[in-house]
GROMACS .gro file of C-alpha atoms in nm:
model
  487
    1UNK     CA    1   4.232   0.363  -0.998
    2UNK     CA    2   4.040   0.453  -0.714
    3UNK     CA    3   3.881   0.762  -0.556
    4UNK     CA    4   4.081   1.053  -0.556
    5UNK     CA    5   3.932   1.249  -0.262
    6UNK     CA    6   4.122   1.535  -0.322
    7UNK     CA    7   3.956   1.602  -0.671
    8UNK     CA    8   3.610   1.604  -0.475
    9UNK     CA    9   3.496   1.948  -0.508
   10UNK     CA   10   3.181   2.003  -0.339
   11UNK     CA   11   3.115   2.376  -0.479
   12UNK     CA   12   3.113   2.568  -0.118
   13UNK     CA   13   2.813   2.356  -0.039
   14UNK     CA   14   2.793   2.168   0.310
   15UNK     CA   15   2.898   1.809   0.237
   16UNK     CA   16   2.819   1.545   0.461
   17UNK     CA   17   3.130   1.332   0.460
   18UNK     CA   18   3.417   1.598   0.350
   19UNK     CA   19   3.465   1.882   0.502
   20UNK     CA   20   3.559   2.257   0.417
   21UNK     CA   21   3.943   2.151   0.446
   22UNK     CA   22   3.928   1.861   0.189
   23UNK     CA   23   3.937   1.587   0.501
   24UNK     CA   24   3.690   1.368   0.609
   25UNK     CA   25   3.467   1.448   0.829
   26UNK     CA   26   3.502   1.256   1.195
   27UNK     CA   27   3.198   0.990   1.142
   28UNK     CA   28   3.334   0.946   0.778
   29UNK     CA   29   3.665   0.907   0.885
   30UNK     CA   30   3.693   0.495   0.823
   31UNK     CA   31   3.449   0.516   0.563
   32UNK     CA   32   3.582   0.728   0.322
   33UNK     CA   33   3.956   0.597   0.403
   34UNK     CA   34   3.805   0.216   0.297
   35UNK     CA   35   3.652   0.377  -0.021
   36UNK     CA   36   3.967   0.502  -0.136
   37UNK     CA   37   4.144   0.163  -0.063
   38UNK     CA   38   3.891  -0.004  -0.331
   39UNK     CA   39   3.990   0.021  -0.721
   40UNK     CA   40   3.795   0.126  -1.015
   41UNK     CA   41   3.710  -0.242  -1.064
   42UNK     CA   42   3.626  -0.328  -0.682
   43UNK     CA   43   3.399  -0.011  -0.674
   44UNK     CA   44   3.229  -0.124  -1.005
   45UNK     CA   45   3.159  -0.483  -0.862
   46UNK     CA   46   3.012  -0.373  -0.557
   47UNK     CA   47   2.792  -0.139  -0.728
   48UNK     CA   48   2.663  -0.404  -0.963
   49UNK     CA   49   2.620  -0.611  -0.642
   50UNK     CA   50   2.377  -0.363  -0.503
   51UNK     CA   51   2.181  -0.354  -0.843
   52UNK     CA   52   2.181  -0.740  -0.837
   53UNK     CA   53   2.029  -0.716  -0.458
   54UNK     CA   54   1.777  -0.511  -0.565
   55UNK     CA   55   1.643  -0.681  -0.819
   56UNK     CA   56   1.681  -0.976  -0.595
   57UNK     CA   57   1.480  -0.827  -0.328
   58UNK     CA   58   1.220  -0.727  -0.555
   59UNK     CA   59   1.277  -0.325  -0.423
   60UNK     CA   60   1.075  -0.130  -0.651
   61UNK     CA   61   0.853   0.181  -0.631
   62UNK     CA   62   0.576   0.265  -0.910
   63UNK     CA   63   0.571   0.593  -1.109
   64UNK     CA   64   0.276   0.733  -1.225
   65UNK     CA   65   0.258   0.833  -1.624
   66UNK     CA   66   0.018   0.940  -1.859
   67UNK     CA   67   0.107   0.627  -2.032
   68UNK     CA   68   0.029   0.402  -1.736
   69UNK     CA   69   0.238   0.290  -1.456
   70UNK     CA   70   0.548   0.179  -1.434
   71UNK     CA   71   0.739  -0.055  -1.221
   72UNK     CA   72   1.094   0.090  -1.131
   73UNK     CA   73   1.366  -0.083  -0.959
   74UNK     CA   74   1.480   0.134  -0.642
   75UNK     CA   75   1.766   0.357  -0.783
   76UNK     CA   76   2.038   0.322  -0.485
   77UNK     CA   77   2.388   0.479  -0.454
   78UNK     CA   78   2.640   0.246  -0.253
   79UNK     CA   79   2.793   0.523  -0.074
   80UNK     CA   80   2.597   0.573   0.287
   81UNK     CA   81   2.549   0.960   0.431
   82UNK     CA   82   2.711   0.964   0.783
   83UNK     CA   83   2.589   1.167   1.101
   84UNK     CA   84   2.763   1.130   1.415
   85UNK     CA   85   2.525   0.975   1.717
   86UNK     CA   86   2.587   1.302   1.917
   87UNK     CA   87   2.429   1.524   1.664
   88UNK     CA   88   2.170   1.270   1.592
   89UNK     CA   89   2.034   1.268   1.937
   90UNK     CA   90   1.971   1.653   1.984
   91UNK     CA   91   1.777   1.572   1.647
   92UNK     CA   92   1.602   1.304   1.746
   93UNK     CA   93   1.497   1.522   2.077
   94UNK     CA   94   1.374   1.783   1.846
   95UNK     CA   95   1.180   1.554   1.619
   96UNK     CA   96   0.945   1.390   1.940
   97UNK     CA   97   0.927   1.754   2.044
   98UNK     CA   98   0.779   1.864   1.778
   99UNK     CA   99   0.570   1.582   1.710
  100UNK     CA  100   0.423   1.570   2.044
  101UNK     CA  101   0.279   1.900   1.983
  102UNK     CA  102   0.166   1.850   1.672
  103UNK     CA  103  -0.065   1.581   1.822
  104UNK     CA  104  -0.141   1.804   2.115
  105UNK     CA  105  -0.265   2.070   1.816
  106UNK     CA  106  -0.486   1.839   1.627
  107UNK     CA  107  -0.673   1.741   1.935
  108UNK     CA  108  -0.722   2.082   2.008
  109UNK     CA  109  -0.849   2.173   1.669
  110UNK     CA  110  -1.108   1.873   1.701
  111UNK     CA  111  -1.197   1.986   2.050
  112UNK     CA  112  -1.188   2.360   2.187
  113UNK     CA  113  -1.003   2.509   1.888
  114UNK     CA  114  -0.870   2.700   2.182
  115UNK     CA  115  -0.499   2.799   2.010
  116UNK     CA  116  -0.777   2.983   1.738
  117UNK     CA  117  -0.935   3.142   2.025
  118UNK     CA  118  -0.619   3.257   2.160
  119UNK     CA  119  -0.494   3.414   1.864
  120UNK     CA  120  -0.227   3.201   1.792
  121UNK     CA  121  -0.311   3.071   1.452
  122UNK     CA  122  -0.586   3.267   1.228
  123UNK     CA  123  -0.945   3.090   1.232
  124UNK     CA  124  -0.958   3.093   0.838
  125UNK     CA  125  -0.634   2.897   0.793
  126UNK     CA  126  -0.818   2.593   0.945
  127UNK     CA  127  -1.188   2.647   0.812
  128UNK     CA  128  -0.979   2.677   0.460
  129UNK     CA  129  -0.776   2.363   0.517
  130UNK     CA  130  -0.854   2.078   0.280
  131UNK     CA  131  -0.750   1.830   0.522
  132UNK     CA  132  -0.985   1.980   0.818
  133UNK     CA  133  -1.239   1.708   0.899
  134UNK     CA  134  -1.561   1.813   1.084
  135UNK     CA  135  -1.651   1.429   1.120
  136UNK     CA  136  -1.378   1.403   1.368
  137UNK     CA  137  -1.471   1.658   1.600
  138UNK     CA  138  -1.520   1.528   1.953
  139UNK     CA  139  -1.283   1.225   1.905
  140UNK     CA  140  -1.087   1.159   2.155
  141UNK     CA  141  -0.817   0.882   2.039
  142UNK     CA  142  -0.597   0.665   2.267
  143UNK     CA  143  -0.313   0.894   2.439
  144UNK     CA  144  -0.471   1.170   2.265
  145UNK     CA  145  -0.233   1.061   1.959
  146UNK     CA  146  -0.350   1.114   1.600
  147UNK     CA  147  -0.058   1.100   1.380
  148UNK     CA  148   0.083   0.805   1.528
  149UNK     CA  149   0.350   0.758   1.240
  150UNK     CA  150   0.554   1.069   1.084
  151UNK     CA  151   0.785   1.135   0.849
  152UNK     CA  152   0.913   1.436   0.891
  153UNK     CA  153   1.158   1.591   0.588
  154UNK     CA  154   1.504   1.709   0.733
  155UNK     CA  155   1.776   1.947   0.506
  156UNK     CA  156   2.083   2.070   0.600
  157UNK     CA  157   2.145   2.404   0.507
  158UNK     CA  158   2.517   2.598   0.445
  159UNK     CA  159   2.555   2.652   0.820
  160UNK     CA  160   2.571   2.242   0.855
  161UNK     CA  161   2.244   2.250   1.080
  162UNK     CA  162   1.926   2.022   1.022
  163UNK     CA  163   1.615   2.241   0.927
  164UNK     CA  164   1.252   2.075   0.878
  165UNK     CA  165   1.134   2.105   0.529
  166UNK     CA  166   0.807   1.929   0.583
  167UNK     CA  167   0.600   1.740   0.809
  168UNK     CA  168   0.429   1.423   0.681
  169UNK     CA  169   0.152   1.320   0.921
  170UNK     CA  170  -0.161   1.161   0.659
  171UNK     CA  171   0.021   0.866   0.527
  172UNK     CA  172   0.391   0.901   0.508
  173UNK     CA  173   0.573   0.655   0.316
  174UNK     CA  174   0.997   0.529   0.254
  175UNK     CA  175   1.077   0.353   0.582
  176UNK     CA  176   1.041   0.021   0.391
  177UNK     CA  177   1.314   0.141   0.149
  178UNK     CA  178   1.521   0.293   0.461
  179UNK     CA  179   1.553  -0.082   0.619
  180UNK     CA  180   1.614  -0.244   0.277
  181UNK     CA  181   1.894   0.033   0.200
  182UNK     CA  182   2.062  -0.100   0.512
  183UNK     CA  183   2.027  -0.467   0.354
  184UNK     CA  184   2.174  -0.385   0.055
  185UNK     CA  185   2.467  -0.200   0.216
  186UNK     CA  186   2.523  -0.449   0.435
  187UNK     CA  187   2.597  -0.699   0.127
  188UNK     CA  188   2.791  -0.433  -0.075
  189UNK     CA  189   3.011  -0.310   0.229
  190UNK     CA  190   3.031  -0.603   0.508
  191UNK     CA  191   3.368  -0.517   0.649
  192UNK     CA  192   3.283  -0.176   0.775
  193UNK     CA  193   3.022  -0.307   1.008
  194UNK     CA  194   3.228  -0.542   1.153
  195UNK     CA  195   3.455  -0.254   1.297
  196UNK     CA  196   3.262   0.063   1.238
  197UNK     CA  197   2.982   0.188   1.508
  198UNK     CA  198   2.723   0.200   1.322
  199UNK     CA  199   2.402   0.244   1.478
  200UNK     CA  200   2.106  -0.025   1.444
  201UNK     CA  201   1.767   0.040   1.243
  202UNK     CA  202   1.595  -0.302   1.234
  203UNK     CA  203   1.419  -0.237   1.548
  204UNK     CA  204   1.157  -0.008   1.395
  205UNK     CA  205   0.937  -0.289   1.291
  206UNK     CA  206   0.858  -0.418   1.624
  207UNK     CA  207   0.835  -0.087   1.722
  208UNK     CA  208   0.591  -0.001   1.493
  209UNK     CA  209   0.393  -0.307   1.595
  210UNK     CA  210   0.436  -0.188   1.980
  211UNK     CA  211   0.265   0.169   1.895
  212UNK     CA  212  -0.017  -0.006   1.707
  213UNK     CA  213  -0.079  -0.259   2.028
  214UNK     CA  214  -0.084   0.071   2.258
  215UNK     CA  215  -0.399   0.221   2.103
  216UNK     CA  216  -0.593  -0.111   2.033
  217UNK     CA  217  -0.937  -0.012   2.226
  218UNK     CA  218  -0.937  -0.407   2.364
  219UNK     CA  219  -0.659  -0.468   2.640
  220UNK     CA  220  -0.579  -0.829   2.520
  221UNK     CA  221  -0.295  -0.969   2.498
  222UNK     CA  222  -0.238  -0.987   2.135
  223UNK     CA  223  -0.466  -0.760   1.961
  224UNK     CA  224  -0.548  -0.802   1.593
  225UNK     CA  225  -0.365  -0.573   1.390
  226UNK     CA  226  -0.364  -0.505   0.993
  227UNK     CA  227  -0.193  -0.318   0.732
  228UNK     CA  228  -0.466  -0.171   0.496
  229UNK     CA  229  -0.372  -0.122   0.155
  230UNK     CA  230  -0.482   0.039  -0.172
  231UNK     CA  231  -0.400  -0.256  -0.352
  232UNK     CA  232  -0.100  -0.346  -0.594
  233UNK     CA  233  -0.144  -0.072  -0.839
  234UNK     CA  234  -0.022   0.160  -0.525
  235UNK     CA  235   0.296   0.309  -0.575
  236UNK     CA  236   0.412   0.215  -0.213
  237UNK     CA  237   0.270  -0.125  -0.226
  238UNK     CA  238   0.615  -0.286  -0.167
  239UNK     CA  239   0.641  -0.110   0.178
  240UNK     CA  240   0.264  -0.184   0.261
  241UNK     CA  241   0.344  -0.587   0.214
  242UNK     CA  242   0.706  -0.559   0.339
  243UNK     CA  243   0.589  -0.385   0.697
  244UNK     CA  244   0.285  -0.628   0.730
  245UNK     CA  245   0.537  -0.897   0.701
  246UNK     CA  246   0.787  -0.771   0.911
  247UNK     CA  247   0.556  -0.717   1.189
  248UNK     CA  248   0.332  -1.049   1.101
  249UNK     CA  249   0.014  -0.898   1.056
  250UNK     CA  250  -0.251  -0.942   0.810
  251UNK     CA  251  -0.240  -0.728   0.448
  252UNK     CA  252  -0.578  -0.633   0.360
  253UNK     CA  253  -0.741  -0.445   0.122
  254UNK     CA  254  -1.102  -0.305   0.199
  255UNK     CA  255  -1.312  -0.563   0.056
  256UNK     CA  256  -1.143  -0.787   0.282
  257UNK     CA  257  -1.274  -0.617   0.587
  258UNK     CA  258  -1.642  -0.534   0.753
  259UNK     CA  259  -1.865  -0.360   0.974
  260UNK     CA  260  -2.117  -0.557   1.194
  261UNK     CA  261  -2.406  -0.460   1.305
  262UNK     CA  262  -2.213  -0.393   1.617
  263UNK     CA  263  -2.016  -0.147   1.493
  264UNK     CA  264  -1.669  -0.354   1.516
  265UNK     CA  265  -1.465  -0.436   1.227
  266UNK     CA  266  -1.411  -0.777   1.138
  267UNK     CA  267  -1.201  -0.939   0.873
  268UNK     CA  268  -1.284  -1.199   0.612
  269UNK     CA  269  -1.113  -1.538   0.658
  270UNK     CA  270  -1.132  -1.867   0.594
  271UNK     CA  271  -1.272  -1.942   0.935
  272UNK     CA  272  -1.507  -1.694   0.939
  273UNK     CA  273  -1.511  -1.333   1.070
  274UNK     CA  274  -1.246  -1.232   1.312
  275UNK     CA  275  -1.258  -0.916   1.511
  276UNK     CA  276  -0.980  -0.628   1.378
  277UNK     CA  277  -0.887  -0.379   1.657
  278UNK     CA  278  -0.624  -0.174   1.490
  279UNK     CA  279  -0.576  -0.072   1.100
  280UNK     CA  280  -0.261   0.091   1.001
  281UNK     CA  281  -0.423   0.233   0.735
  282UNK     CA  282  -0.212   0.359   0.409
  283UNK     CA  283  -0.535   0.524   0.193
  284UNK     CA  284  -0.624   0.856   0.199
  285UNK     CA  285  -0.938   1.012   0.459
  286UNK     CA  286  -1.145   1.050   0.127
  287UNK     CA  287  -1.102   0.664   0.057
  288UNK     CA  288  -1.162   0.500   0.376
  289UNK     CA  289  -1.539   0.496   0.415
  290UNK     CA  290  -1.780   0.562   0.122
  291UNK     CA  291  -2.044   0.661   0.397
  292UNK     CA  292  -1.856   0.959   0.501
  293UNK     CA  293  -1.617   1.069   0.234
  294UNK     CA  294  -1.588   0.966  -0.150
  295UNK     CA  295  -1.945   0.770  -0.218
  296UNK     CA  296  -1.766   0.636  -0.485
  297UNK     CA  297  -1.470   0.475  -0.307
  298UNK     CA  298  -1.416   0.111  -0.356
  299UNK     CA  299  -1.067   0.110  -0.143
  300UNK     CA  300  -1.237   0.186   0.187
  301UNK     CA  301  -1.495   0.000   0.405
  302UNK     CA  302  -1.866   0.101   0.461
  303UNK     CA  303  -1.906   0.220   0.799
  304UNK     CA  304  -1.539   0.248   0.920
  305UNK     CA  305  -1.575   0.559   1.055
  306UNK     CA  306  -1.890   0.468   1.252
  307UNK     CA  307  -1.650   0.196   1.423
  308UNK     CA  308  -1.388   0.423   1.485
  309UNK     CA  309  -1.613   0.715   1.645
  310UNK     CA  310  -1.759   0.411   1.882
  311UNK     CA  311  -1.429   0.323   2.008
  312UNK     CA  312  -1.414  -0.028   1.866
  313UNK     CA  313  -1.148   0.046   1.641
  314UNK     CA  314  -0.804   0.223   1.604
  315UNK     CA  315  -0.705   0.344   1.323
  316UNK     CA  316  -0.319   0.491   1.228
  317UNK     CA  317  -0.318   0.762   1.149
  318UNK     CA  318  -0.628   0.891   1.278
  319UNK     CA  319  -0.857   1.050   1.013
  320UNK     CA  320  -0.817   1.433   1.027
  321UNK     CA  321  -0.473   1.394   1.113
  322UNK     CA  322  -0.373   1.562   0.763
  323UNK     CA  323  -0.497   1.890   0.889
  324UNK     CA  324  -0.148   1.946   1.060
  325UNK     CA  325   0.014   1.782   0.753
  326UNK     CA  326  -0.018   2.113   0.542
  327UNK     CA  327   0.264   2.359   0.421
  328UNK     CA  328   0.050   2.666   0.538
  329UNK     CA  329   0.041   2.476   0.912
  330UNK     CA  330   0.378   2.428   0.892
  331UNK     CA  331   0.474   2.795   0.913
  332UNK     CA  332   0.288   2.812   1.253
  333UNK     CA  333   0.463   2.478   1.402
  334UNK     CA  334   0.759   2.652   1.631
  335UNK     CA  335   0.442   2.890   1.771
  336UNK     CA  336   0.246   2.529   1.799
  337UNK     CA  337   0.520   2.461   2.019
  338UNK     CA  338   0.560   2.727   2.225
  339UNK     CA  339   0.203   2.755   2.302
  340UNK     CA  340   0.132   2.377   2.388
  341UNK     CA  341   0.468   2.265   2.531
  342UNK     CA  342   0.611   2.611   2.659
  343UNK     CA  343   0.939   2.525   2.502
  344UNK     CA  344   1.166   2.646   2.231
  345UNK     CA  345   1.176   2.419   1.915
  346UNK     CA  346   1.514   2.218   1.937
  347UNK     CA  347   1.450   2.208   1.557
  348UNK     CA  348   1.438   2.578   1.297
  349UNK     CA  349   1.173   2.579   1.044
  350UNK     CA  350   1.295   2.702   0.692
  351UNK     CA  351   1.152   3.063   0.678
  352UNK     CA  352   0.833   3.019   0.499
  353UNK     CA  353   0.608   3.314   0.313
  354UNK     CA  354   0.244   3.260   0.328
  355UNK     CA  355   0.071   3.423  -0.008
  356UNK     CA  356  -0.218   3.432   0.208
  357UNK     CA  357  -0.055   3.717   0.379
  358UNK     CA  358  -0.117   4.062   0.105
  359UNK     CA  359   0.257   4.155   0.195
  360UNK     CA  360   0.421   3.785   0.184
  361UNK     CA  361   0.257   3.739  -0.127
  362UNK     CA  362   0.382   4.070  -0.319
  363UNK     CA  363   0.736   3.972  -0.197
  364UNK     CA  364   0.662   3.620  -0.358
  365UNK     CA  365   0.551   3.789  -0.682
  366UNK     CA  366   0.862   4.033  -0.695
  367UNK     CA  367   1.128   3.747  -0.606
  368UNK     CA  368   0.987   3.405  -0.752
  369UNK     CA  369   1.285   3.353  -0.952
  370UNK     CA  370   1.454   3.285  -0.640
  371UNK     CA  371   1.243   3.124  -0.438
  372UNK     CA  372   1.061   2.776  -0.426
  373UNK     CA  373   0.646   2.801  -0.450
  374UNK     CA  374   0.470   2.513  -0.339
  375UNK     CA  375   0.088   2.401  -0.311
  376UNK     CA  376  -0.028   2.349   0.013
  377UNK     CA  377  -0.141   1.986   0.016
  378UNK     CA  378   0.068   1.855  -0.275
  379UNK     CA  379   0.361   1.560  -0.216
  380UNK     CA  380   0.568   1.354  -0.380
  381UNK     CA  381   0.771   1.709  -0.556
  382UNK     CA  382   0.468   1.757  -0.803
  383UNK     CA  383   0.314   2.088  -0.802
  384UNK     CA  384   0.599   2.306  -0.696
  385UNK     CA  385   0.852   2.587  -0.877
  386UNK     CA  386   1.210   2.616  -0.822
  387UNK     CA  387   1.267   2.958  -0.902
  388UNK     CA  388   1.641   2.979  -0.986
  389UNK     CA  389   1.559   2.651  -1.225
  390UNK     CA  390   1.232   2.816  -1.411
  391UNK     CA  391   1.121   2.970  -1.749
  392UNK     CA  392   0.928   3.321  -1.738
  393UNK     CA  393   0.648   3.168  -1.855
  394UNK     CA  394   0.614   2.890  -1.571
  395UNK     CA  395   0.733   3.234  -1.322
  396UNK     CA  396   0.423   3.412  -1.485
  397UNK     CA  397   0.176   3.115  -1.482
  398UNK     CA  398   0.237   3.052  -1.080
  399UNK     CA  399   0.180   3.379  -1.015
  400UNK     CA  400  -0.149   3.345  -1.172
  401UNK     CA  401  -0.187   3.054  -0.953
  402UNK     CA  402  -0.094   3.234  -0.633
  403UNK     CA  403  -0.341   3.551  -0.703
  404UNK     CA  404  -0.613   3.297  -0.814
  405UNK     CA  405  -0.596   3.083  -0.495
  406UNK     CA  406  -0.335   3.281  -0.245
  407UNK     CA  407  -0.397   3.037   0.069
  408UNK     CA  408  -0.287   2.715  -0.118
  409UNK     CA  409   0.027   2.865  -0.192
  410UNK     CA  410   0.365   2.934   0.045
  411UNK     CA  411   0.701   3.013  -0.057
  412UNK     CA  412   1.070   2.951   0.093
  413UNK     CA  413   1.413   3.057  -0.019
  414UNK     CA  414   1.607   2.811  -0.236
  415UNK     CA  415   1.824   2.634   0.007
  416UNK     CA  416   2.169   2.544  -0.044
  417UNK     CA  417   2.079   2.169   0.016
  418UNK     CA  418   2.347   1.969   0.146
  419UNK     CA  419   2.583   1.747  -0.063
  420UNK     CA  420   2.724   1.429  -0.035
  421UNK     CA  421   2.935   1.174  -0.256
  422UNK     CA  422   2.775   1.006  -0.499
  423UNK     CA  423   2.916   0.706  -0.761
  424UNK     CA  424   2.836   0.874  -1.095
  425UNK     CA  425   3.047   0.593  -1.339
  426UNK     CA  426   3.347   0.359  -1.277
  427UNK     CA  427   3.535   0.510  -0.970
  428UNK     CA  428   3.407   0.862  -1.007
  429UNK     CA  429   3.239   1.053  -0.733
  430UNK     CA  430   3.022   1.366  -0.777
  431UNK     CA  431   2.833   1.577  -0.495
  432UNK     CA  432   2.471   1.544  -0.506
  433UNK     CA  433   2.199   1.730  -0.340
  434UNK     CA  434   1.983   1.483  -0.053
  435UNK     CA  435   1.773   1.549   0.218
  436UNK     CA  436   1.672   1.325   0.502
  437UNK     CA  437   1.339   1.171   0.610
  438UNK     CA  438   1.328   0.994   0.974
  439UNK     CA  439   1.063   0.832   1.091
  440UNK     CA  440   0.915   0.902   1.427
  441UNK     CA  441   0.661   0.698   1.676
  442UNK     CA  442   0.394   0.798   1.912
  443UNK     CA  443   0.148   0.623   2.126
  444UNK     CA  444   0.175   0.532   2.485
  445UNK     CA  445   0.558   0.609   2.373
  446UNK     CA  446   0.778   0.788   2.149
  447UNK     CA  447   1.048   0.670   1.910
  448UNK     CA  448   1.246   0.805   1.656
  449UNK     CA  449   1.421   0.586   1.371
  450UNK     CA  450   1.826   0.629   1.429
  451UNK     CA  451   1.902   0.786   1.112
  452UNK     CA  452   1.612   0.780   0.816
  453UNK     CA  453   1.548   0.755   0.476
  454UNK     CA  454   1.828   0.990   0.296
  455UNK     CA  455   1.658   1.071  -0.090
  456UNK     CA  456   1.954   1.187  -0.309
  457UNK     CA  457   1.878   1.409  -0.650
  458UNK     CA  458   2.100   1.259  -0.906
  459UNK     CA  459   2.071   1.466  -1.158
  460UNK     CA  460   2.332   1.694  -1.134
  461UNK     CA  461   2.256   2.043  -0.959
  462UNK     CA  462   1.892   1.884  -0.938
  463UNK     CA  463   1.753   2.001  -0.574
  464UNK     CA  464   1.471   1.730  -0.640
  465UNK     CA  465   1.511   1.388  -0.413
  466UNK     CA  466   1.162   1.248  -0.493
  467UNK     CA  467   1.208   0.924  -0.629
  468UNK     CA  468   0.884   0.973  -0.850
  469UNK     CA  469   1.088   1.289  -1.008
  470UNK     CA  470   1.424   1.077  -1.083
  471UNK     CA  471   1.611   1.102  -0.744
  472UNK     CA  472   1.775   0.834  -0.537
  473UNK     CA  473   1.837   0.698  -0.208
  474UNK     CA  474   2.143   0.594   0.018
  475UNK     CA  475   2.195   0.426   0.317
  476UNK     CA  476   2.210   0.618   0.653
  477UNK     CA  477   2.445   0.576   0.925
  478UNK     CA  478   2.456   0.737   1.265
  479UNK     CA  479   2.808   0.664   1.372
  480UNK     CA  480   2.885   0.605   1.764
  481UNK     CA  481   3.199   0.796   1.850
  482UNK     CA  482   3.198   1.091   1.618
  483UNK     CA  483   3.195   1.445   1.733
  484UNK     CA  484   2.908   1.678   1.581
  485UNK     CA  485   2.938   1.734   1.215
  486UNK     CA  486   2.801   2.062   1.163
  487UNK     CA  487   2.989   2.382   1.138
   0.00000   0.00000   0.00000
């Protein structure tokens, strides 16, 4: 038996492949038709091929547990999600707009703080931010850019429109998995790449390299660029190594670097010290430099902030960029766009309640069973409450947390996240909820990936897509030739 699309039911959610009338969306027509032509045995063979490819390529991630760290193979679904090129171009423009405004916002916060003086954002929101770094005041990074790499999480609600769920501006991860998803899919469904107008994504490493070159303090033909990792036990170490290899740069740990008396950063090599121009750091601010931040850190480089402030090395992302990676600040981004760019946001935010506001806080407490409650600075799906899936005891616990530290919590409606067909058994597809994390680069120029990392909640009915919480992933196809698929 092959897939019977007549039996596929998205349960009134917006589905990425199948429209309300039960027919394939324009961008998915050839994919849906081709999948229907494969019998159960062929589909299972393709799924097994994907698993074998993942093991062969060593695509893995680390889950932290109380029992220890567990390395797991990358969970992957072979059925891609599709988006029309026309719709993606509009979305990409909105992502560039958003990051441009956020970089202007960060630069303002570490300079004149005009946006606070003009009453657009309350002073205490920034003063109480865990990611505001007074040590960065007065810095002027190249091109006025603080966040050079951003991973913005998008969701589609029941109306079929993309909404921004959150911005990841500190050390966003996932792009290597996006690239590997494409490599796997090309092996599993090679015939579709011969005739389908699927837009390529393979230029990301070269685009990232060009972005990093553009921020080098030394104007030389080949600046020395390194990827700085916390080490092999980090959950995203696979990605750190992958990107360094793809860009042709060195992968280093803090112990491989030293700051000289001239306030320049040098890399230890067998030939002696070699000056470093740009560090793509995958380490949180607090562990970057024990002279300035966490004094017990063995992951960072003593004097690194001194070298950065002296303008002798560029850091991507810049320290302090995380001040805009705050779910409370997120609520103000539409106003931030209007303030700095004098434009209307091209992509909407999800409605957000700030527990710091007494009226919002009371609404959240009264409706906690209906809302998703999140801490302001957690990531990976940790520390949040999904109201409709929670117990009375869990709700009572979160009400206590909110009352104790209202600035640290926001709440949003439980969204009707879009779904996409996912292979859950031999020849059996069911809808699973998903999101999308495209990656935006900004240096001298801006760039948005063609699509992004699609993350899937593999458990039936679940809304949690994070791999650390049992989520999976699938390839994302931006299809040239299809019309917009929004309702």
